[in-house]
Coordinates of C-alpha atoms in Angstrom, one line a residue:
X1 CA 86.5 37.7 30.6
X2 CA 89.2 40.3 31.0
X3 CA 88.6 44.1 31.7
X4 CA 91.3 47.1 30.6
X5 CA 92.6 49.0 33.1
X6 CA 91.5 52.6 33.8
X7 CA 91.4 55.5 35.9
X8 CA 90.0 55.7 39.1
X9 CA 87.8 58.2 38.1
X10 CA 85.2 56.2 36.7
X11 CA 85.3 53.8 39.9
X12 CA 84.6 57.4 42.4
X13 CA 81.8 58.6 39.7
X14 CA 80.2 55.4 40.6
X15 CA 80.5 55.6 44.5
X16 CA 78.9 58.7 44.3
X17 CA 75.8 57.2 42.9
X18 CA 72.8 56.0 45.9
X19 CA 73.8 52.4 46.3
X20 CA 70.3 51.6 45.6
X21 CA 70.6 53.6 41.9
X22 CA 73.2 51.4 41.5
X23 CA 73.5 48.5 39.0
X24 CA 72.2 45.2 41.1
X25 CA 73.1 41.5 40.6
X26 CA 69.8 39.9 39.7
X27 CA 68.7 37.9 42.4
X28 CA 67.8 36.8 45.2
X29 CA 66.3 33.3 44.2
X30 CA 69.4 31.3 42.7
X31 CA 68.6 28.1 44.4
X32 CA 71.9 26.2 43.1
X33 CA 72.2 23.6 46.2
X34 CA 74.0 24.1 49.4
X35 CA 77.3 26.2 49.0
X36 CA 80.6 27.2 51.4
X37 CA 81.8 29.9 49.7
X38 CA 84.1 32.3 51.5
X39 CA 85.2 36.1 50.4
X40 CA 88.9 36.9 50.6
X41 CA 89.5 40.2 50.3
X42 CA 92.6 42.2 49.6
X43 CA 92.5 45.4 52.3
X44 CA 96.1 46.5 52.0
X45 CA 97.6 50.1 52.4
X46 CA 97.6 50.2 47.9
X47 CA 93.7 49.9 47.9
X48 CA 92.4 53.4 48.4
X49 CA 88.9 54.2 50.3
X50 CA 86.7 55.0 47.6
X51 CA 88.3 51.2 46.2
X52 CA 87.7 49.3 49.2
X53 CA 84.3 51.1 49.1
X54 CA 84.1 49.5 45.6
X55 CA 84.7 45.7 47.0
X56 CA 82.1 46.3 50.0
X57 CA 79.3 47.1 47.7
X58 CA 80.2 44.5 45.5
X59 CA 79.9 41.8 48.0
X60 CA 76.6 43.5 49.3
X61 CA 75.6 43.2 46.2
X62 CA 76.3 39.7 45.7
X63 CA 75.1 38.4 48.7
X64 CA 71.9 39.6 47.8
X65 CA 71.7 37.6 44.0
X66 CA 72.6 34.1 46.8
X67 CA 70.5 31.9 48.2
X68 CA 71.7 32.3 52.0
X69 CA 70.5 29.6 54.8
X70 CA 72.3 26.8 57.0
X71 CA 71.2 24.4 54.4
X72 CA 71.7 25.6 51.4
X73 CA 74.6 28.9 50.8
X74 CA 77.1 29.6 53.8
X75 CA 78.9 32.6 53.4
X76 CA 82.6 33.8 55.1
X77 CA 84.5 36.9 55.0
X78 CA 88.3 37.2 55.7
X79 CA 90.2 40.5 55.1
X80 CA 94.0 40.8 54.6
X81 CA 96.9 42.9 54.2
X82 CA 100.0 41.3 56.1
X83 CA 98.3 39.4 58.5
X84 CA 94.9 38.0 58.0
X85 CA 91.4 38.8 59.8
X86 CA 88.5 37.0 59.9
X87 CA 85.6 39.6 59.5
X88 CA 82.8 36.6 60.1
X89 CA 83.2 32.2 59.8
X90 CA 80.7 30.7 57.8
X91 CA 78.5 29.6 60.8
X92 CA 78.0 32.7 62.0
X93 CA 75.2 34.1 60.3
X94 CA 72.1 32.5 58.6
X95 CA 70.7 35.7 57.6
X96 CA 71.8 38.0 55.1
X97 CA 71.0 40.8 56.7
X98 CA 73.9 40.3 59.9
X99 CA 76.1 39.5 56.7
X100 CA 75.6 43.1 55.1
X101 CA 75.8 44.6 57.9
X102 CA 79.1 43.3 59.3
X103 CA 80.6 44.0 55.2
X104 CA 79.1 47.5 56.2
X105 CA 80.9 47.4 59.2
X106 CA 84.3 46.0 58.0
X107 CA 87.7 48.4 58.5
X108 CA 90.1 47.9 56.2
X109 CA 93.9 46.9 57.8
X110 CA 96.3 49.1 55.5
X111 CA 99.0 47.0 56.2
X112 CA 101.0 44.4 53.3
X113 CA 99.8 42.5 50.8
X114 CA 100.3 39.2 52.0
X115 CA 97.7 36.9 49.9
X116 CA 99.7 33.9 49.6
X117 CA 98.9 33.9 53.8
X118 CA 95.1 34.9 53.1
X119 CA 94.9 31.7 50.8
X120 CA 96.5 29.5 53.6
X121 CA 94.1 31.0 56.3
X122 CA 91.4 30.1 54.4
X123 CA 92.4 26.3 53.4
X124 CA 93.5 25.6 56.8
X125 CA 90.6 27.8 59.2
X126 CA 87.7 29.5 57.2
X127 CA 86.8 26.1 55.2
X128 CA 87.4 24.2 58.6
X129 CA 84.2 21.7 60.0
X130 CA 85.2 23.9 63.4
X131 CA 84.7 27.2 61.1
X132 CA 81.0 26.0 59.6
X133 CA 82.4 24.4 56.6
X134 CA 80.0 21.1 55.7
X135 CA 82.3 17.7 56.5
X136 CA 84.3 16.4 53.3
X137 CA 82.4 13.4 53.1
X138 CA 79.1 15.9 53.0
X139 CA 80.6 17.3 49.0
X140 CA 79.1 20.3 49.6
X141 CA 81.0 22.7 47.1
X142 CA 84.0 24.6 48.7
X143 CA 84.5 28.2 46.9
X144 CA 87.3 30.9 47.7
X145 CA 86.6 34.2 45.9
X146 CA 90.0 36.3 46.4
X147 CA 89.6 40.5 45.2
X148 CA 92.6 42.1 45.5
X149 CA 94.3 45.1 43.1
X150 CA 98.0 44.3 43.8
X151 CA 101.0 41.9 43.3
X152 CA 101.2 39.5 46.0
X153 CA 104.5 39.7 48.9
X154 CA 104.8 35.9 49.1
X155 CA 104.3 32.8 47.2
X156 CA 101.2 32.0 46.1
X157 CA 101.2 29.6 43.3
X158 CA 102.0 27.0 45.8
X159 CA 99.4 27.6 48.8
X160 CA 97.0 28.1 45.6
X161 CA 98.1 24.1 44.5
X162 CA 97.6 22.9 47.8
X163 CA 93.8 24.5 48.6
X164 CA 93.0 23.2 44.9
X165 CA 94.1 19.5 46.2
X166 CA 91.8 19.7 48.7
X167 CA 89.0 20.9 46.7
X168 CA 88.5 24.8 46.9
X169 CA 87.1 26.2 43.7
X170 CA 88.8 29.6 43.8
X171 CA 88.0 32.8 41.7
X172 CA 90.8 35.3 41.2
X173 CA 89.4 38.7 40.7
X174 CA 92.1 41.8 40.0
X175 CA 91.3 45.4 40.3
X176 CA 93.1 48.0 38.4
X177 CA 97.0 47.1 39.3
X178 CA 96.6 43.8 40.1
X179 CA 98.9 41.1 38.6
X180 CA 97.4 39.3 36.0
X181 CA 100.2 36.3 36.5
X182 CA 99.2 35.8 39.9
X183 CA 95.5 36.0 39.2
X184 CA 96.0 32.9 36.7
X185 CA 98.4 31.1 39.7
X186 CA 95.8 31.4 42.4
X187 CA 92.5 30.3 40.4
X188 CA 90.8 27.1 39.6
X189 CA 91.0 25.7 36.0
X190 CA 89.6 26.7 33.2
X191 CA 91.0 29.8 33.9
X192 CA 89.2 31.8 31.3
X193 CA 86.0 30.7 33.7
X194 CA 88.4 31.6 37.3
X195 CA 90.5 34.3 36.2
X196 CA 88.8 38.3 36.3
X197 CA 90.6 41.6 35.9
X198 CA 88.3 44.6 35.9
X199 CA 88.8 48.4 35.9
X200 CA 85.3 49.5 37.2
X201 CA 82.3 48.7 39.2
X202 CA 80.6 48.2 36.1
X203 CA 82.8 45.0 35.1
X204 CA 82.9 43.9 38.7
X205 CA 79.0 43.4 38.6
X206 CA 79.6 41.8 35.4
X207 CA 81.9 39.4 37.4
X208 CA 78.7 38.7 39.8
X209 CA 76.3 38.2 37.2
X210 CA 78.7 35.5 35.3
X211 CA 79.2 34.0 38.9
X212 CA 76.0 34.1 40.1
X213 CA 74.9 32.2 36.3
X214 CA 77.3 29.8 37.2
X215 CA 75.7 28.8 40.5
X216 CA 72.5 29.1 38.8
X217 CA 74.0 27.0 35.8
X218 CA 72.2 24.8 33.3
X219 CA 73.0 21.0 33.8
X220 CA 76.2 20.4 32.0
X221 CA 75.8 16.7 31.8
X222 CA 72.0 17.0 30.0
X223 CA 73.8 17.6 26.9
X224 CA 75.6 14.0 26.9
X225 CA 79.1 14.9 25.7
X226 CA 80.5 14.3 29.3
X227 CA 81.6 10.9 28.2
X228 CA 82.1 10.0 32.2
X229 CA 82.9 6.2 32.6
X230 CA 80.4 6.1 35.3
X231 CA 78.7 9.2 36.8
X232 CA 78.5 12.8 35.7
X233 CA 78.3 16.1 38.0
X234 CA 77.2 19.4 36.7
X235 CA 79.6 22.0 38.3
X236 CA 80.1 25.8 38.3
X237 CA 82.3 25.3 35.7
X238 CA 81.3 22.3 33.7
X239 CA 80.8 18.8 33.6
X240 CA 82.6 16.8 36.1
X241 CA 82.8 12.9 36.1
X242 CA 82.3 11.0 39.5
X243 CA 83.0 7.2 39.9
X244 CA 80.9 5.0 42.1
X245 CA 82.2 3.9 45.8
X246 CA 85.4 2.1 45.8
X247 CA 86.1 3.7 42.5
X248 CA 88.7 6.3 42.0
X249 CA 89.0 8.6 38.7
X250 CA 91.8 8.4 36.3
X251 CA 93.9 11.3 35.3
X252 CA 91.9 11.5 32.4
X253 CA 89.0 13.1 34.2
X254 CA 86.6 10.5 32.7
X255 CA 88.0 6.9 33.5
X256 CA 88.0 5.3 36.8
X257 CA 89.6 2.4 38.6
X258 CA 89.2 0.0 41.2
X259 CA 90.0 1.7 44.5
X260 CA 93.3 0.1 46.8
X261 CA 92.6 -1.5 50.1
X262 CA 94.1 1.8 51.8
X263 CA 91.4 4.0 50.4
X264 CA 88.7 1.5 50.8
X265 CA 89.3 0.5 54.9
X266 CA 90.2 2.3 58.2
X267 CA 93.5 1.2 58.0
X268 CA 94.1 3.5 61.2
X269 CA 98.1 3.7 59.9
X270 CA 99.5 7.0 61.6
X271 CA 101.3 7.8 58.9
X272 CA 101.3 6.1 55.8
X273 CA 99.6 2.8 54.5
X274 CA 100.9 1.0 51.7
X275 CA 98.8 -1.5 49.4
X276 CA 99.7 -5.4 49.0
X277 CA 97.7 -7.1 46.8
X278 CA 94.8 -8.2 49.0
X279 CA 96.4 -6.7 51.8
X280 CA 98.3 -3.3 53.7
X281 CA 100.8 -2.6 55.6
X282 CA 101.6 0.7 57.3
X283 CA 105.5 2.5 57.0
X284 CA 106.6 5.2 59.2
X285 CA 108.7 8.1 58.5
X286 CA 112.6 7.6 57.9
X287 CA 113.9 7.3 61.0
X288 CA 111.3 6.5 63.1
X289 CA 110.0 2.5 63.7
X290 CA 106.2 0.4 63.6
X291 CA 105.1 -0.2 66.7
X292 CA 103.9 -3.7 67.5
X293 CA 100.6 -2.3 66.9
X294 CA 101.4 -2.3 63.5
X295 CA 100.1 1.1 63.1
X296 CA 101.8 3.7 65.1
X297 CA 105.0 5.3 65.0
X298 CA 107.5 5.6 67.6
X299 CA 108.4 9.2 69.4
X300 CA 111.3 10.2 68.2
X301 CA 113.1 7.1 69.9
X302 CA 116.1 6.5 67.0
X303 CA 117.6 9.7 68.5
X304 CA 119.4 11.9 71.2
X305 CA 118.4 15.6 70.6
X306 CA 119.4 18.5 73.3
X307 CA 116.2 21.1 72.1
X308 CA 116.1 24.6 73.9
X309 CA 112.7 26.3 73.4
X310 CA 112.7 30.1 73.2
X311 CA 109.7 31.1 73.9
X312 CA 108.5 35.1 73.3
X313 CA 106.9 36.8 76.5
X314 CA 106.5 40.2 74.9
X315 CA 103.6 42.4 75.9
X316 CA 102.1 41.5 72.6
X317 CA 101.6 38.3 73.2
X318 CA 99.2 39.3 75.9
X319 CA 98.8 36.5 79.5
X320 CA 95.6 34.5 77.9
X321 CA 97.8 34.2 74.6
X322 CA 101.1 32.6 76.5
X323 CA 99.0 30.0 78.0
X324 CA 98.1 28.7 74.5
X325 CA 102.0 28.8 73.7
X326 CA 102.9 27.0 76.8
X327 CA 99.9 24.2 76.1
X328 CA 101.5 24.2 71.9
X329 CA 105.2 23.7 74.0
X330 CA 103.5 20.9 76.1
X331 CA 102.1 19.2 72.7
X332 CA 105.9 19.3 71.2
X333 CA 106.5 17.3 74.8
X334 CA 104.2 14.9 73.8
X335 CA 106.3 13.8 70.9
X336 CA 109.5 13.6 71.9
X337 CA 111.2 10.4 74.0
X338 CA 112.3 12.9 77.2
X339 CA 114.6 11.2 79.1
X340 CA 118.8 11.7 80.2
X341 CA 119.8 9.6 77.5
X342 CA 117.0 10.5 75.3
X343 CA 116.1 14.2 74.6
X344 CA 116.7 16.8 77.0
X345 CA 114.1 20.0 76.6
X346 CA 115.5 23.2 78.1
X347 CA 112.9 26.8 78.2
X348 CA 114.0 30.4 78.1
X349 CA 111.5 33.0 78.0
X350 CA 112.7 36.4 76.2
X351 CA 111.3 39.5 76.6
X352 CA 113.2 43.0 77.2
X353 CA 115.5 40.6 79.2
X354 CA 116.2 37.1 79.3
X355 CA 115.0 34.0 81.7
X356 CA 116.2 30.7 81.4
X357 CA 113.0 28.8 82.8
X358 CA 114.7 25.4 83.1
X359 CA 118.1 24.1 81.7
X360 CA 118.8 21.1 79.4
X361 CA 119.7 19.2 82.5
X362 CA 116.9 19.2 84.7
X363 CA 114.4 17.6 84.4
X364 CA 114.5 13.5 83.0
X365 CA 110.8 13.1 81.9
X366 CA 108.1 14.3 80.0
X367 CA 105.7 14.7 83.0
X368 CA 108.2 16.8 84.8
X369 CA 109.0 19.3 81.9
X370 CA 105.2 19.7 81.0
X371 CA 104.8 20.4 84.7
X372 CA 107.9 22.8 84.6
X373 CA 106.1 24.2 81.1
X374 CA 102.8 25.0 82.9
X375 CA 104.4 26.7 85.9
X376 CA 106.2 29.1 83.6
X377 CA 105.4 32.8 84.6
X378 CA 104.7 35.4 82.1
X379 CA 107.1 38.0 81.5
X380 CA 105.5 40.7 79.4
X381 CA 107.6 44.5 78.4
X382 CA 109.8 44.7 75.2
X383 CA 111.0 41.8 72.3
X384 CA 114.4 41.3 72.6
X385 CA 114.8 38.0 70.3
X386 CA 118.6 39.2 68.9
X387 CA 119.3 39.3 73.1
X388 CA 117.5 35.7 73.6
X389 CA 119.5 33.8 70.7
X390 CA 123.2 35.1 72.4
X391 CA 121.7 33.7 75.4
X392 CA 121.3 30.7 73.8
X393 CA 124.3 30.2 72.1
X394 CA 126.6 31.4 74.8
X395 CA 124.6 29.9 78.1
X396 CA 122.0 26.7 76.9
X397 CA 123.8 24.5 75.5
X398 CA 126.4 24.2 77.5
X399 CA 127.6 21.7 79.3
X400 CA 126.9 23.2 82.5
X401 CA 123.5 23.8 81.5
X402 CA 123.0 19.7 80.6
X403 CA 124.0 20.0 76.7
X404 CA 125.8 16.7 76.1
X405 CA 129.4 17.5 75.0
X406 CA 130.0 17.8 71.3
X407 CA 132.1 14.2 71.1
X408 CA 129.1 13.0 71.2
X409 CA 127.3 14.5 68.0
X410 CA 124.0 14.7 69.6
X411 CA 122.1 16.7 67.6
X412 CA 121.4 20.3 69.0
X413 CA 118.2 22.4 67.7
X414 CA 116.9 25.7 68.6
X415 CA 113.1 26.4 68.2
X416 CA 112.4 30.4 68.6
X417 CA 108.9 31.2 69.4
X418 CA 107.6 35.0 68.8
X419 CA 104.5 37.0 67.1
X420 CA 106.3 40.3 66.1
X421 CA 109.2 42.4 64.8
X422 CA 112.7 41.9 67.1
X423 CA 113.8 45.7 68.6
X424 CA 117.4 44.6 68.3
X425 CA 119.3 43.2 66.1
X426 CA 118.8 39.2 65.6
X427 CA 121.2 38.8 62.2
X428 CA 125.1 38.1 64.2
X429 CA 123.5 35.6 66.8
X430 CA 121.5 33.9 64.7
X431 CA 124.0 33.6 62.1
X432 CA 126.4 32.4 65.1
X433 CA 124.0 29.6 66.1
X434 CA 124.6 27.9 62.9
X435 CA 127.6 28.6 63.0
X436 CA 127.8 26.5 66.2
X437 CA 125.8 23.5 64.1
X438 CA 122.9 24.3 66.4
X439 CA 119.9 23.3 64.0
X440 CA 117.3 25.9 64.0
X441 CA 113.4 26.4 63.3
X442 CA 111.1 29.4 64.0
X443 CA 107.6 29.6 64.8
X444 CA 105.8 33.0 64.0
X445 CA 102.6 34.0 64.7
X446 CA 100.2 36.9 64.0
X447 CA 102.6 40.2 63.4
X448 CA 105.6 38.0 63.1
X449 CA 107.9 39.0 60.4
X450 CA 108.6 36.9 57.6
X451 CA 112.1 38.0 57.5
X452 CA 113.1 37.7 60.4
X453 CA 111.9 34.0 60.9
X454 CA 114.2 33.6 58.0
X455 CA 116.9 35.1 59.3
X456 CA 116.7 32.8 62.7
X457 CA 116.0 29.9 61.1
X458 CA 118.3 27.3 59.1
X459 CA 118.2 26.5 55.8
X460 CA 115.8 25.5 53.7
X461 CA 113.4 27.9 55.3
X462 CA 110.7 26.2 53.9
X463 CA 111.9 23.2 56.3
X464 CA 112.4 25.5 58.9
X465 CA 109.7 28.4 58.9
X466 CA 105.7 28.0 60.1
X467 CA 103.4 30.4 60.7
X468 CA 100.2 30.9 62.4
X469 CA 97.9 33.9 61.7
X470 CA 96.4 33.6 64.9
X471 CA 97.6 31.8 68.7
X472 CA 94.4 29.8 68.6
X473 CA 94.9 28.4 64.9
X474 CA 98.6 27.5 65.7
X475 CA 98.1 23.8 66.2
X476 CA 98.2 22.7 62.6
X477 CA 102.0 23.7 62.8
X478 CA 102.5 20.4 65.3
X479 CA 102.6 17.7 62.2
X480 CA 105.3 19.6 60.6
X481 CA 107.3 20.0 63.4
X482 CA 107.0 16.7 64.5
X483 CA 108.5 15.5 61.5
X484 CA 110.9 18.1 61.2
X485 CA 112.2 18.2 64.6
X486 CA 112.8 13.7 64.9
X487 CA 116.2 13.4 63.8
X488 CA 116.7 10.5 61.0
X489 CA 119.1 8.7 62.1
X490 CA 119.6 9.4 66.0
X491 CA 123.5 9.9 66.5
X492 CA 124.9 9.7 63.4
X493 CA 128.7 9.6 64.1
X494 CA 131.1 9.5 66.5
X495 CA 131.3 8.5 69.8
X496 CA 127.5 6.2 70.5
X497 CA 125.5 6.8 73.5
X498 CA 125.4 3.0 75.1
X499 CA 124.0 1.4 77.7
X500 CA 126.7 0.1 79.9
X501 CA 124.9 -3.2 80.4
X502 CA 125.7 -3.4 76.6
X503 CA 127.7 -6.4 76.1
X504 CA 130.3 -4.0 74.0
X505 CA 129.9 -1.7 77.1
X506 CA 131.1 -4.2 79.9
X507 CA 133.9 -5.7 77.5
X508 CA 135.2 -2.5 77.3
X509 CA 135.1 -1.8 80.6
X510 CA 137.0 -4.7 81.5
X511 CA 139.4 -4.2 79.2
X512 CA 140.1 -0.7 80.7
X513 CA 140.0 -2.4 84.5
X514 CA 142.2 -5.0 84.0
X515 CA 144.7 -2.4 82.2
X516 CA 144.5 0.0 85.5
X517 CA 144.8 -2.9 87.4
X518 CA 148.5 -4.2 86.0
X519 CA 149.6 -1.1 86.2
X520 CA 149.0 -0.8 90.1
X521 CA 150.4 -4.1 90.2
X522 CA 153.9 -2.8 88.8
X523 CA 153.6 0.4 91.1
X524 CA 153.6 -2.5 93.8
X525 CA 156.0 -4.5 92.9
X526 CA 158.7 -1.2 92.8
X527 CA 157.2 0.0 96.5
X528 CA 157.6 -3.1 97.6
X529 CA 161.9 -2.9 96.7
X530 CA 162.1 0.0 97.9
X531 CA 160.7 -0.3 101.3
X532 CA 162.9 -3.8 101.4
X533 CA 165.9 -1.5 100.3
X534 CA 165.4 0.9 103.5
X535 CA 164.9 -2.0 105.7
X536 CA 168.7 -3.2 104.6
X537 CA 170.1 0.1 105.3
X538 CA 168.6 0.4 108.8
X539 CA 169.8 -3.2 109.5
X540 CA 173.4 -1.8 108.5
X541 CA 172.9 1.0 110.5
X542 CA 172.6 -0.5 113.6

């Protein structure tokens, strides 16, 4: 279904109707099994009052057409606009009356239009077990339903993919301006059954009725057209085949096939587990080696890295906040090999001014930087991040700070840490660190701006960039920065960091002793003449 776009006018005609004069969903009773189903809705500065007004009632109205309990629908609500809110988690209410009146409750953020974030929000936190979402292996049906009237500020189609993989059923519903092409991008297929634009309250409680007759839907597989090779599961939007355990279905939708021994055992591989006939085996990431476990990877061990962490101590970040970033900075720790031949970790902490915590030098192991981490004091004031990257460029990685010297090729890399917009300038010195082949990544969180996180960081950003809506959420960044940050190779070229018990090592040692050795031999050898020349000219002299 697909509504025209109209005026507003209708829209305010309608608000100014009693609610309870006001068309209602059918309902409550639809007992259509247990549900997640979360609400993401669009509250940026383009949707106007009486229009957000619009989306509240809707969702009143709509929870009331649900079947709402712990065991049977759980419902969420996230807001967003450039950062994301969440207005209440699945678990926390079991009645719908707490739900209605938090909705009632709800002030909209005004801000951006940032849905590509909303959508990762609620893959990664609002359908989290930690959240209230049922466990995976429960196959309780996951459902995203995104409102919003505008064209989204970042990527979507992408994000949209990615919660689709992971089996979110998401409904794309446009009001007024929305675009249509990122409606179709965000929702599940069949899009004709996902994708809404509507131009009044009217259509919009058309959408509910459709959706609420799709939870309430007749069983798809009773008519016998399924043609499922095994087992057949009547879903919002159709039939659905199922194979039996130890079964996996074919890209056909209907076929399935004999699951491999990685999908079918604990394999407990840390990163990747590869089928072999009647056996596995687990691989590791390039660049990193199987421990004799068999199963785990190594720490970054292939490679020398000299990593300065720049860590933001604005006022914004607020004291309980910084001890979460200091605990994420001791849980990059944990992955790396710290050591003097190893990787060095070196902290500054920006603010209005700059504080170099500990240099690249100091300390030699893990246990003493995580110490060092923990002891860190929090600044607070201004954002000065243009400020903190000089300071890096021009002061951390020097030698005199405990960088290794460049003849070496160890691998330099800059992580900036901040939540919000710079107040100077960050473009010359971050352009300048790459310039100086320092390899850099930025980590935003909450108000952090997009741009500027591409600015600092090198390219691709997509390599380079995480995000976090929220300090408490920003754990899930770890996996890709633990593979990002590893270098592949360790020292690539160059001059080798060696042990000097190395049998290389000592021969060329020797080599270099025995040289320096000669040569005092011929120095010698020509004081030894000339002291026996001066002892013939005093014996003539007397």
């Amino acid at each position: 279904m697909t509504g025209l776009l109209c005026s507003p006018l209708p829209v305010l005609l309608l608000l100014l109707w009693p609610w309870e004069t006001q068309p209602q969903f059918a309902g409550p009773g639809c007992r259509a099994g247990p549900l997640d189903l979360v609400f993401v809705i669009d509250s940026s500065r383009s949707v106007r009052p009486f229009e957000f007004e619009t989306m509240r009632q809707f969702l009143v109205g709509l929870l009331r057409s649900l079947d709402v309990g712990p065991n049977a629908t759980r419902v969420g609500v996230i807001q967003y606009s450039s950062q994301v809110q969440s207005v209440f988690p699945l678990s926390a209410f079991s009645r719908r009356e707490d739900m209605e009146r938090a909705i009632r409750a709800l002030v909209p953020l005004a801000q951006g239009t940032m849905t590509g974030l909303a959508i990762q929000y609620a893959m990664n936190v609002a359908f989290s077990v930690a959240e209230g979402a049922r466990p995976p292996e429960a196959r309780v049906p996951r459902v995203a339903v995104i409102v919003t009237d505008g064209r989204p500020q970042d990527r979507v189609a992408e994000v949209a993919a990615q919660a689709r993989a992971r089996g979110i059923e998401i409904y794309a519903v446009g009001v007024q301006r929305a675009d249509v092409g990122s409606l179709r991008a965000m929702a599940s297929p069949p899009l004709d059954e996902h994708v809404f634009l509507v131009d009044s309250f009217d259509l919009i409680q058309e959408f509910g009725l459709q959706f609420q007759g799709q939870l309430c839907a007749i069983d798809h597989c009773g008519f016998g057209n399924h043609s499922c090779q095994h087992e057949c599961v009547s879903t919002f939007g159709g039939p659905q085949c199922r194979c039996r355990e130890g079964h996996v279905l074919m890209p056909d939708g209907r076929s399935c096939q004999a699951r491999d021994l990685c999908n079918g055992v604990d394999h407990g591989c840390e990163y990747q587990c590869v089928s072999e006939g009647l056996s596995y085996h687990c691989l590791c990431p390039e660049g990193r080696q199987l421990l004799a476990d068999g199963k785990s990877c190594n720490r970054c061990r292939e490679g020398h890295v000299d990593l300065v962490l720049l860590v933001d101590g604005s006022k914004s970040v607020r004291p309980q906040n910084f001890e979460l970033v200091k605990r994420f900075v001791n849980q990059i720790v944990d992955f790396l090999d710290v050591s003097p031949e190893g990787t060095r970790v070196g902290l500054v902490q920006f603010s209005s001014r700059v504080r170099t915590e500990f240099p690249l030098g100091r300390y030699g192991t893990a246990a003493e930087v995580k110490q060092a981490v923990l002891a860190v004091e929090y600044m607070e004031r201004g954002t000065m991040t243009g400020l903190a990257l000089r300071h890096m460029v021009e002061h951390s990685f020097s030698e005199a700070q405990g960088a290794r010297p460049r003849t070496l090729n160890v691998p330099r890399v800059g992580l900036v840490f901040t939540d919000g917009r710079s107040q100077d300038d960050i473009s010359v010195w971050a352009a300048r660190a790459k310039e100086e082949g320092i390899v850099m990544y930025a980590v935003g969180v909450g108000k952090a701006v997009e741009e500027e996180l591409r600015k600092i960081a090198s390219e691709p950003a997509e390599l380079h960039v995480s995000y976090s809506p929220d300090f408490g959420t920003m754990t899930h960044l770890l996996e890709n920065l633990k593979g990002s940050i590893c270098p592949e190779e360790g020292i690539s070229a160059g001059t080798e960091l060696r042990s000097p018990c190395e049998c290389e090592s000592l021969v060329e040692f020797q080599g270099r002793t025995l040289g320096a050795l000669e040569s005092l031999t011929q120095k010698l050898v020509q004081l030894t003449a000339r002291l026996e020349d001066l002892e013939n000219q005093l014996a003539i002299q007397k």
